[in-house]
Coordinates of C-alpha atoms and ligand atoms in Angstrom, one line a residue:
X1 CA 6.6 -182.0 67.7
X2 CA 3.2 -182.7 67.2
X3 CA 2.6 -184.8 70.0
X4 CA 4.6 -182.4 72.4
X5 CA 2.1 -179.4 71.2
X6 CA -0.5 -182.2 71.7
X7 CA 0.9 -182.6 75.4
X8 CA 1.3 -179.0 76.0
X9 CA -2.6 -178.1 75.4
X10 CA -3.8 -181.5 77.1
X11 CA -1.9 -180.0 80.3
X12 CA -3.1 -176.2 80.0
X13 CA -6.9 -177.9 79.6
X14 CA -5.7 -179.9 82.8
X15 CA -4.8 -177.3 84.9
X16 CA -8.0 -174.8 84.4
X17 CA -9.9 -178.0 85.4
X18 CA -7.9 -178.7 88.2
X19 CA -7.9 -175.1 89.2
X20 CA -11.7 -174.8 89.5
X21 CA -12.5 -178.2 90.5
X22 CA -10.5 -177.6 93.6
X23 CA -11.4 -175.9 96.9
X24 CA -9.4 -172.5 96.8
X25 CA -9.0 -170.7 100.2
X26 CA -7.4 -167.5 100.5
X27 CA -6.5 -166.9 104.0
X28 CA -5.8 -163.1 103.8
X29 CA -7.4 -160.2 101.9
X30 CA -7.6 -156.9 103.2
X31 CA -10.9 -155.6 100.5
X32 CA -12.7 -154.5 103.3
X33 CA -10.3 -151.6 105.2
X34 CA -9.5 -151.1 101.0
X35 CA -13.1 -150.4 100.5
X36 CA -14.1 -148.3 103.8
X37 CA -11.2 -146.4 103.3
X38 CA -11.8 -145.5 99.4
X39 CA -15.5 -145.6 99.1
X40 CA -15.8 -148.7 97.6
X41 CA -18.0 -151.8 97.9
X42 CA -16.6 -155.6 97.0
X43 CA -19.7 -155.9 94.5
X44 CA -19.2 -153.7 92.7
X45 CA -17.0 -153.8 89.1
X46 CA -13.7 -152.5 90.7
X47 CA -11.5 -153.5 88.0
X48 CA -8.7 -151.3 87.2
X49 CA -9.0 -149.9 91.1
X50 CA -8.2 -153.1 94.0
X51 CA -6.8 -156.7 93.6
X52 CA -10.7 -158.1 93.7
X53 CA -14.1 -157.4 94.4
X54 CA -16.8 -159.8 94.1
X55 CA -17.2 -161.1 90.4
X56 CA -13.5 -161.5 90.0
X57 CA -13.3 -163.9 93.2
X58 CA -15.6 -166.0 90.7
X59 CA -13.6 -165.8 87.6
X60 CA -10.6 -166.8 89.9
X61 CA -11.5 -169.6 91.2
X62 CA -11.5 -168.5 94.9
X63 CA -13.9 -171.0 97.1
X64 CA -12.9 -169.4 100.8
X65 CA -12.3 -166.0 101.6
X66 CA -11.2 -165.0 104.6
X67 CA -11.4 -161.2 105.1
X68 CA -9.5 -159.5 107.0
X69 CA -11.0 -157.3 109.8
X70 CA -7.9 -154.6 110.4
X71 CA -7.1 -151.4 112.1
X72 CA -3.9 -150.1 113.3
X73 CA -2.7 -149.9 116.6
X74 CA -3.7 -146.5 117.1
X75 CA -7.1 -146.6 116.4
X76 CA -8.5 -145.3 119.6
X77 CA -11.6 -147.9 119.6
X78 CA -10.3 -150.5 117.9
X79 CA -13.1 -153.6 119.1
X80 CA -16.1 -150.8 117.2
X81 CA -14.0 -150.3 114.4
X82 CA -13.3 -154.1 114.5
X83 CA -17.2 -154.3 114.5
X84 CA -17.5 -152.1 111.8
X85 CA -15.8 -153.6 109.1
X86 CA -17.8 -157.2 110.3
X87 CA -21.0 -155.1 109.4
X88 CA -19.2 -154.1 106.1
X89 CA -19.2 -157.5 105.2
X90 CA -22.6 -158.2 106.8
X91 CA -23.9 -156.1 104.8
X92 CA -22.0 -157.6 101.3
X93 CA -23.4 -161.2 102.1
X94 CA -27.3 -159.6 102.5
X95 CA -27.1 -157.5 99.3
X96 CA -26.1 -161.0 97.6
X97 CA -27.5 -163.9 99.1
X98 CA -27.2 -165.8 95.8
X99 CA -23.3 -165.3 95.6
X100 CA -22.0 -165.1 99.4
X101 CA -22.7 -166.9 102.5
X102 CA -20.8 -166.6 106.2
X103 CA -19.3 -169.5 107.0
X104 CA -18.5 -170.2 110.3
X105 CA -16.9 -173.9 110.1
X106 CA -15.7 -176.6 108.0
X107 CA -19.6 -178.0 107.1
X108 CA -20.7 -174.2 106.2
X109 CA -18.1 -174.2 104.1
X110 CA -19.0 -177.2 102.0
X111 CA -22.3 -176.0 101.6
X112 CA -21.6 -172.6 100.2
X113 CA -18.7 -174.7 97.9
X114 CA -21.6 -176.8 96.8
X115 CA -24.0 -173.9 96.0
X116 CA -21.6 -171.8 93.9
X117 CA -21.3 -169.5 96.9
X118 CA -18.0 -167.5 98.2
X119 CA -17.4 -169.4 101.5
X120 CA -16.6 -166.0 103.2
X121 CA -15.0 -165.8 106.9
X122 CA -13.5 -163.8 109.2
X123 CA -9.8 -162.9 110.8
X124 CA -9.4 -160.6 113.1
X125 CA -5.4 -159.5 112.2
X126 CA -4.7 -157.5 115.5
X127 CA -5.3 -159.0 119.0
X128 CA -5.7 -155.1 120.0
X129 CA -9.3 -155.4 118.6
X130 CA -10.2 -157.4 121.8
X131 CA -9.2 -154.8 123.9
X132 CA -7.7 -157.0 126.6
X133 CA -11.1 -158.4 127.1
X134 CA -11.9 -161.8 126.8
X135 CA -15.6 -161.3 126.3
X136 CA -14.7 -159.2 123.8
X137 CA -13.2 -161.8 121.9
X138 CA -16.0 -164.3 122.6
X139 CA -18.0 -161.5 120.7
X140 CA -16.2 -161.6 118.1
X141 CA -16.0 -165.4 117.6
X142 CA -20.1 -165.5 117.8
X143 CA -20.0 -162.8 114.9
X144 CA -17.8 -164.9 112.9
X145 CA -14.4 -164.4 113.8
X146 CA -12.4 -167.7 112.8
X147 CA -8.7 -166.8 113.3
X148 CA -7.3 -163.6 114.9
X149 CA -3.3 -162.9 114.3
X150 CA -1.8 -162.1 118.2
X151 CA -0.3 -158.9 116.7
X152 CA -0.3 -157.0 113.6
X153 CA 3.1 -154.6 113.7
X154 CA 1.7 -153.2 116.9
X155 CA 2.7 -155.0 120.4
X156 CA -0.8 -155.9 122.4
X157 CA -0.2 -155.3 126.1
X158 CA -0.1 -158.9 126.2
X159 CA 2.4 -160.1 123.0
X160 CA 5.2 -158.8 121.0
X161 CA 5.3 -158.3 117.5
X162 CA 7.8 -159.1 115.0
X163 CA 8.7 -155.2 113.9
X164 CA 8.9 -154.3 117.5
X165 CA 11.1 -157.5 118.4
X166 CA 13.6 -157.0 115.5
X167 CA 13.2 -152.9 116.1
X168 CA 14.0 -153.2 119.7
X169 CA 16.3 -156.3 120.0
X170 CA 17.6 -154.8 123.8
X171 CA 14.4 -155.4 124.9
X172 CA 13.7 -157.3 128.1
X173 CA 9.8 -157.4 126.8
X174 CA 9.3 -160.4 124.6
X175 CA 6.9 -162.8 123.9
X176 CA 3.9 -163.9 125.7
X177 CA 2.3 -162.7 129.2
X178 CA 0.4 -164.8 131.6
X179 CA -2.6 -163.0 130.3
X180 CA -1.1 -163.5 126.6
X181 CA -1.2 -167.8 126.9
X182 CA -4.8 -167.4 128.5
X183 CA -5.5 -165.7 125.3
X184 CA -4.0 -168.5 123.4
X185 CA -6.0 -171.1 125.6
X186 CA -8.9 -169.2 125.5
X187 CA -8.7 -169.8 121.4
X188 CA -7.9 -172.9 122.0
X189 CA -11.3 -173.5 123.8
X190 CA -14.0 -172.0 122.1
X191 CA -12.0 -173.3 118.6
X192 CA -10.7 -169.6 117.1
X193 CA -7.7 -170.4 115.0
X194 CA -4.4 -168.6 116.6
X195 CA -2.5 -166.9 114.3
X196 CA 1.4 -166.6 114.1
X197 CA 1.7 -164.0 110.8
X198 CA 3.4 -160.9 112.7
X199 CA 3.7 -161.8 115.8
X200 CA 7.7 -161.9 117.3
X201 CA 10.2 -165.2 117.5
X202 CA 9.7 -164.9 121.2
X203 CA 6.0 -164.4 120.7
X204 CA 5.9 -167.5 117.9
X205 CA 7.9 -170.2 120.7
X206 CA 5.9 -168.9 123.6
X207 CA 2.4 -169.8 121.0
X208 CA 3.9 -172.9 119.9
X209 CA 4.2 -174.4 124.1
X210 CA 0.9 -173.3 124.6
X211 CA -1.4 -174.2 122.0
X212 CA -3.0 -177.3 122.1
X213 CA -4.2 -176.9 118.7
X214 CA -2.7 -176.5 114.9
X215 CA -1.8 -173.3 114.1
X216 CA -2.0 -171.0 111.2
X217 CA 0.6 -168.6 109.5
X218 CA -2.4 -166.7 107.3
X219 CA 0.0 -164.4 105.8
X220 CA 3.6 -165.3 105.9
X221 CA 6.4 -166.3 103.5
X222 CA 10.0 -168.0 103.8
X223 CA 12.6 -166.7 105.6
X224 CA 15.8 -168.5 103.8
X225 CA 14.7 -167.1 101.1
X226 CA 13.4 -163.1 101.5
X227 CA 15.2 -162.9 104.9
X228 CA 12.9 -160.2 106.3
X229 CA 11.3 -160.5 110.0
X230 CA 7.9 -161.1 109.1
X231 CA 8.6 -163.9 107.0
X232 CA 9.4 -167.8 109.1
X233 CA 12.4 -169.1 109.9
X234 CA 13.3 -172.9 109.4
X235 CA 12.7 -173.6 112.9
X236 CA 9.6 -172.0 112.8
X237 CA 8.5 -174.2 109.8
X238 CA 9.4 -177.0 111.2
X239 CA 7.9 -176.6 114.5
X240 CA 4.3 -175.5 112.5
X241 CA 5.0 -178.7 110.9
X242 CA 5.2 -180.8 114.1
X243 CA 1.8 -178.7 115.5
X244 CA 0.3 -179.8 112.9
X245 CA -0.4 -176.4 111.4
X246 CA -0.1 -174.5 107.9
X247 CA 2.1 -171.4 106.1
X248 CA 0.0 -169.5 103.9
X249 CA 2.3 -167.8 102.1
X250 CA 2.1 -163.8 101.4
X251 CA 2.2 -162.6 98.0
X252 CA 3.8 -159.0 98.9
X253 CA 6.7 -158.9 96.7
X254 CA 8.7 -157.2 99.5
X255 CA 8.4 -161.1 101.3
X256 CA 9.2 -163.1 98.6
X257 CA 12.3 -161.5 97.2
X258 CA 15.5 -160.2 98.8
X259 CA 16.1 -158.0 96.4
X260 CA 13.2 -155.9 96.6
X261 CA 14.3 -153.6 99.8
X262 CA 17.0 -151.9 97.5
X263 CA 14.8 -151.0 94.7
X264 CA 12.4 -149.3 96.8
X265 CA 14.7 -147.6 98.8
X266 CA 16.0 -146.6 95.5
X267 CA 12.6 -145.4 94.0
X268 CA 12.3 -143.3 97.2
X269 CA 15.9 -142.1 96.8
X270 CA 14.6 -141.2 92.9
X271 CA 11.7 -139.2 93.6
X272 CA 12.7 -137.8 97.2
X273 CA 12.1 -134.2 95.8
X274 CA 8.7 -135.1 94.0
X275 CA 7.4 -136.7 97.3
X276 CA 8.6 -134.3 99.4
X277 CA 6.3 -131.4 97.5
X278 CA 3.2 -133.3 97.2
X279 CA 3.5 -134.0 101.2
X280 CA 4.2 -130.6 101.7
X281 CA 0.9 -129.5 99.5
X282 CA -0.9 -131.6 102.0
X283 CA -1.0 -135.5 101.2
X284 CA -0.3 -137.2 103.9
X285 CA 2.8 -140.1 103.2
X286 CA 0.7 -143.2 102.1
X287 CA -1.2 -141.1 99.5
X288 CA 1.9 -139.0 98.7
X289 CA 3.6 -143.0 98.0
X290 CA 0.6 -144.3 96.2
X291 CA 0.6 -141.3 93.4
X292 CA 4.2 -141.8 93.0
X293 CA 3.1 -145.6 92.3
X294 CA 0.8 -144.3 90.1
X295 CA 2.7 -141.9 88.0
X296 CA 5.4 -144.5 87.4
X297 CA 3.7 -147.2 87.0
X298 CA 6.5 -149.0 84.6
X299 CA 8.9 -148.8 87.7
X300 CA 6.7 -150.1 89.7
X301 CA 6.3 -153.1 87.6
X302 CA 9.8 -153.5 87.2
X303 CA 10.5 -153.5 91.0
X304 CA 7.6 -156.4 91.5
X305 CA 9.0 -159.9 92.5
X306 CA 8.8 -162.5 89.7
X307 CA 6.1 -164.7 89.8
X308 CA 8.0 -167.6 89.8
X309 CA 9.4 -166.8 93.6
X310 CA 5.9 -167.2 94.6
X311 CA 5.9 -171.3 93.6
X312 CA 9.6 -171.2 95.3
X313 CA 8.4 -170.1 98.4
X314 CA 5.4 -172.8 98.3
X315 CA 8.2 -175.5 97.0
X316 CA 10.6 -174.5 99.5
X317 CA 8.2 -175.3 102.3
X318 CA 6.8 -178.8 100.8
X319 CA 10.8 -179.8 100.5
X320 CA 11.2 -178.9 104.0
X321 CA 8.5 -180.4 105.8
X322 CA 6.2 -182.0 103.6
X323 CA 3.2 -180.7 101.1
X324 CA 0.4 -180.7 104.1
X325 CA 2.2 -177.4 105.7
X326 CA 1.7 -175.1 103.1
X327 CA -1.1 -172.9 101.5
X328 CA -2.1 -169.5 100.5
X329 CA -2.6 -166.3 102.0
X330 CA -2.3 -163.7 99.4
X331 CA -2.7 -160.4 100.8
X332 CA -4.4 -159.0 98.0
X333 CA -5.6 -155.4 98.7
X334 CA -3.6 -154.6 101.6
X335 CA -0.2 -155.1 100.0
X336 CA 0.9 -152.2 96.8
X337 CA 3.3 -154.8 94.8
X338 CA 2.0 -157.9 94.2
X339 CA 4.4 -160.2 91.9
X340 CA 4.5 -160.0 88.3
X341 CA 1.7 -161.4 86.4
X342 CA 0.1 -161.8 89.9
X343 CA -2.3 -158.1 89.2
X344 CA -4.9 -159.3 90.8
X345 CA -7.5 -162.1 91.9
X346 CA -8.3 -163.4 88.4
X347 CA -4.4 -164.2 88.0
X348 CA -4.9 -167.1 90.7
X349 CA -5.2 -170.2 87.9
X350 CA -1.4 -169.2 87.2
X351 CA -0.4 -170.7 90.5
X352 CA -1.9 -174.1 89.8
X353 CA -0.9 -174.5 86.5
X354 CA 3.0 -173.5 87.7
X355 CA 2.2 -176.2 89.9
X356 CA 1.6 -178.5 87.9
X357 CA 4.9 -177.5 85.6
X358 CA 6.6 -177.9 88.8
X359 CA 5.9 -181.6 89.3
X360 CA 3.1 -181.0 92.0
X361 CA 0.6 -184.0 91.8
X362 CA -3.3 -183.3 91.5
X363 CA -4.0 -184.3 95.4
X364 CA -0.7 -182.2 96.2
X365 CA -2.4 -179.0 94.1
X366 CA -5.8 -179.7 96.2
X367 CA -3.8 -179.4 99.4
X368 CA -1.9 -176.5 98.4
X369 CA -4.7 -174.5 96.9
X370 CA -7.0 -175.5 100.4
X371 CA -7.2 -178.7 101.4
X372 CA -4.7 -178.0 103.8
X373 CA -6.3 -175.2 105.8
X374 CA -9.3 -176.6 105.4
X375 CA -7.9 -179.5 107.7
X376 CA -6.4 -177.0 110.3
X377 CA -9.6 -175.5 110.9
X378 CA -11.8 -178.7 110.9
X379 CA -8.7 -179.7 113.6
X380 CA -9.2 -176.3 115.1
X381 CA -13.5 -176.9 115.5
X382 CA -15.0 -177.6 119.7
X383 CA -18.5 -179.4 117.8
X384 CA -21.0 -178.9 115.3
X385 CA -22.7 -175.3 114.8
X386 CA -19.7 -173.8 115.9
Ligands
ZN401 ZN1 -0.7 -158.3 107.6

């Protein structure tokens, strides 16, 4: 018994060294639209209020942070307002020079990993932010810009997405246009990551005969198992596999487990009458869902996938295709139900030490936690000073 206990502690001290020792990239955190929208700013002590801000990135263990530059599809300039949240986080890395540092490829990012810094980088998740224009997207790439997802829910003129695919199955409008695959080429060239999280199945096959390069899922889960369209198919794992690419997979407890559709749609059911007053007394539906989230808080922790479907997801996709395909790409501050346990950034050690209970090895735990992105970008780079 003794020597078990013994065991049991050697492994927890093995998996906090692991965790931190290790390069940890996030591909997907939406602080930034969190922040402009609310007021807030990523360094300041936001406990209690979003999944992260700046301090708790450290206590986490987070290495690489890609931040999400976001707008809807009917923001009517969506390239300034793309620009504007890059100047957000302009701003961020100049108030602490000490503590962040743009990173623009796969040397930058050592050197911030070596100076305690977070390695933090850009995706654009909307091709509507480039306005059609392919100068516009070369702009973006010289401020930063290392991935941009084809579509958020939105269509572009130029690809479908995967709500308006499954939403409108009659369709004849699917996948990429001419312009669409000059896009892709276009990323191709000057070494901007393409994206596949959101975009359609036509969309995704039309990507995959195009690209030249590895692709990246940044925010996307397993399909098998939370059958929902933003989440891959095996098909699609497999061929992201064979591209070379990698699945970052989504925390949003709506992707990870197939049960979670009927217990919202049963809180909504529940407190129909209640949401229908505070909309009427002027909240709009977000805020009017977000109080409701609030007030019952002990639903909404109920409702929240278990944490153990997030190591499923990641185990699902090592058993299918091997351990270099898979990653993640938690959505943290753009998604309202993260997992259990999961609350925010600081929970992140939980997922290496499940890991490890899992069977992962310590190089396999290096790849999950970034190793593996890190690769598809280096694959993904035209030269040095990119
Ligand atoms: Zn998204």
């Amino acid at each position: 018994m003794t020597c078990f206990i013994t065991l049991v502690n050697a492994r927890a001290q093995d998996y906090k060294k692991l965790h931190f020792n290790s390069i940890l990239c996030d591909t997907h955190n939406d602080i930034i639209s969190t922040c402009l929208e609310k007021g807030y700013s990523f360094d300041q002590d936001l406990t209690g209020k979003t999944h992260s801000d700046l301090n708790r990135m450290f206590k986490a263990g987070v290495d690489v942070q890609v931040f999400s530059i976001w707008c809807d599809g009917t923001q009517t300039n969506p390239y300034a307002f793309a620009n504007r949240e890059i100047d957000t986080l302009y701003a961020w890395i100049k108030r602490n020079p000490d503590k962040m540092m743009l990173v623009k490829n796969s040397n930058e990012l050592m050197q911030a990993v070596r100076q305690h810094k977070l390695a933090s980088m850009i995706g654009v998740e909307g091709g509507h932010m480039m306005e059609n224009d392919l100068n516009k997207l070369d702009s973006l790439y010289a401020r930063g810009t290392r991935y941009m997802t084809l579509t958020w829910n939105n269509n572009t003129d130029w690809a479908t997405s995967a709500k308006y695919e499954t939403d409108s199955a009659q369709s004849s409008r699917k996948g990429l246009t001419a312009f669409g695959k000059q896009v892709v080429q276009h990323m191709n060239k000057i070494g901007m990551l393409v994206d596949v999280s959101h975009i359609g199945v036509q969309t995704f096959w039309d990507v995959i005969h195009t690209t030249t390069k590895p692709v990246l899922a940044s925010h996307s889960s397993v399909y098998a198992i939370c059958p929902v369209p933003r989440n891959l198919k095996d098909d699609q794992i497999k061929a992201i596999a064979k591209n070379g690419g990698v699945i970052q997979i989504n925390f949003y407890s709506g992707f990870l487990d197939s049960t979670f559709d009927a217990k919202e749609k049963a809180f909504a059911v529940r407190h129909k009458t209640e949401k229908d007053s505070l909309m009427r007394a002027g909240k709009n539906e977000f805020f009017a869902d977000n109080a409701l989230f609030t007030k019952y808080a002990d639903e909404v922790t109920n409702m929240r996938a278990p944490f153990q479907l997030v190591i499923d997801h990641i185990d699902y996709i090592a058993k299918l295709v091997g351990v270099d395909h898979v990653g993640l790409g938690s959505d943290f501050d753009g998604i309202s139900f993260p997992p259990q346990q999961l609350d925010d950034v600081t929970a992140y050690p939980l997922i290496t030490k499940a890991l490890i209970e899992k069977g992962y090895s310590k190089t396999d735990v290096e790849k999950i936690l970034g190793g593996n992105f890190i690769r598809v970008l280096k694959a993904n780079e035209v030269g040095l000073g990119n």
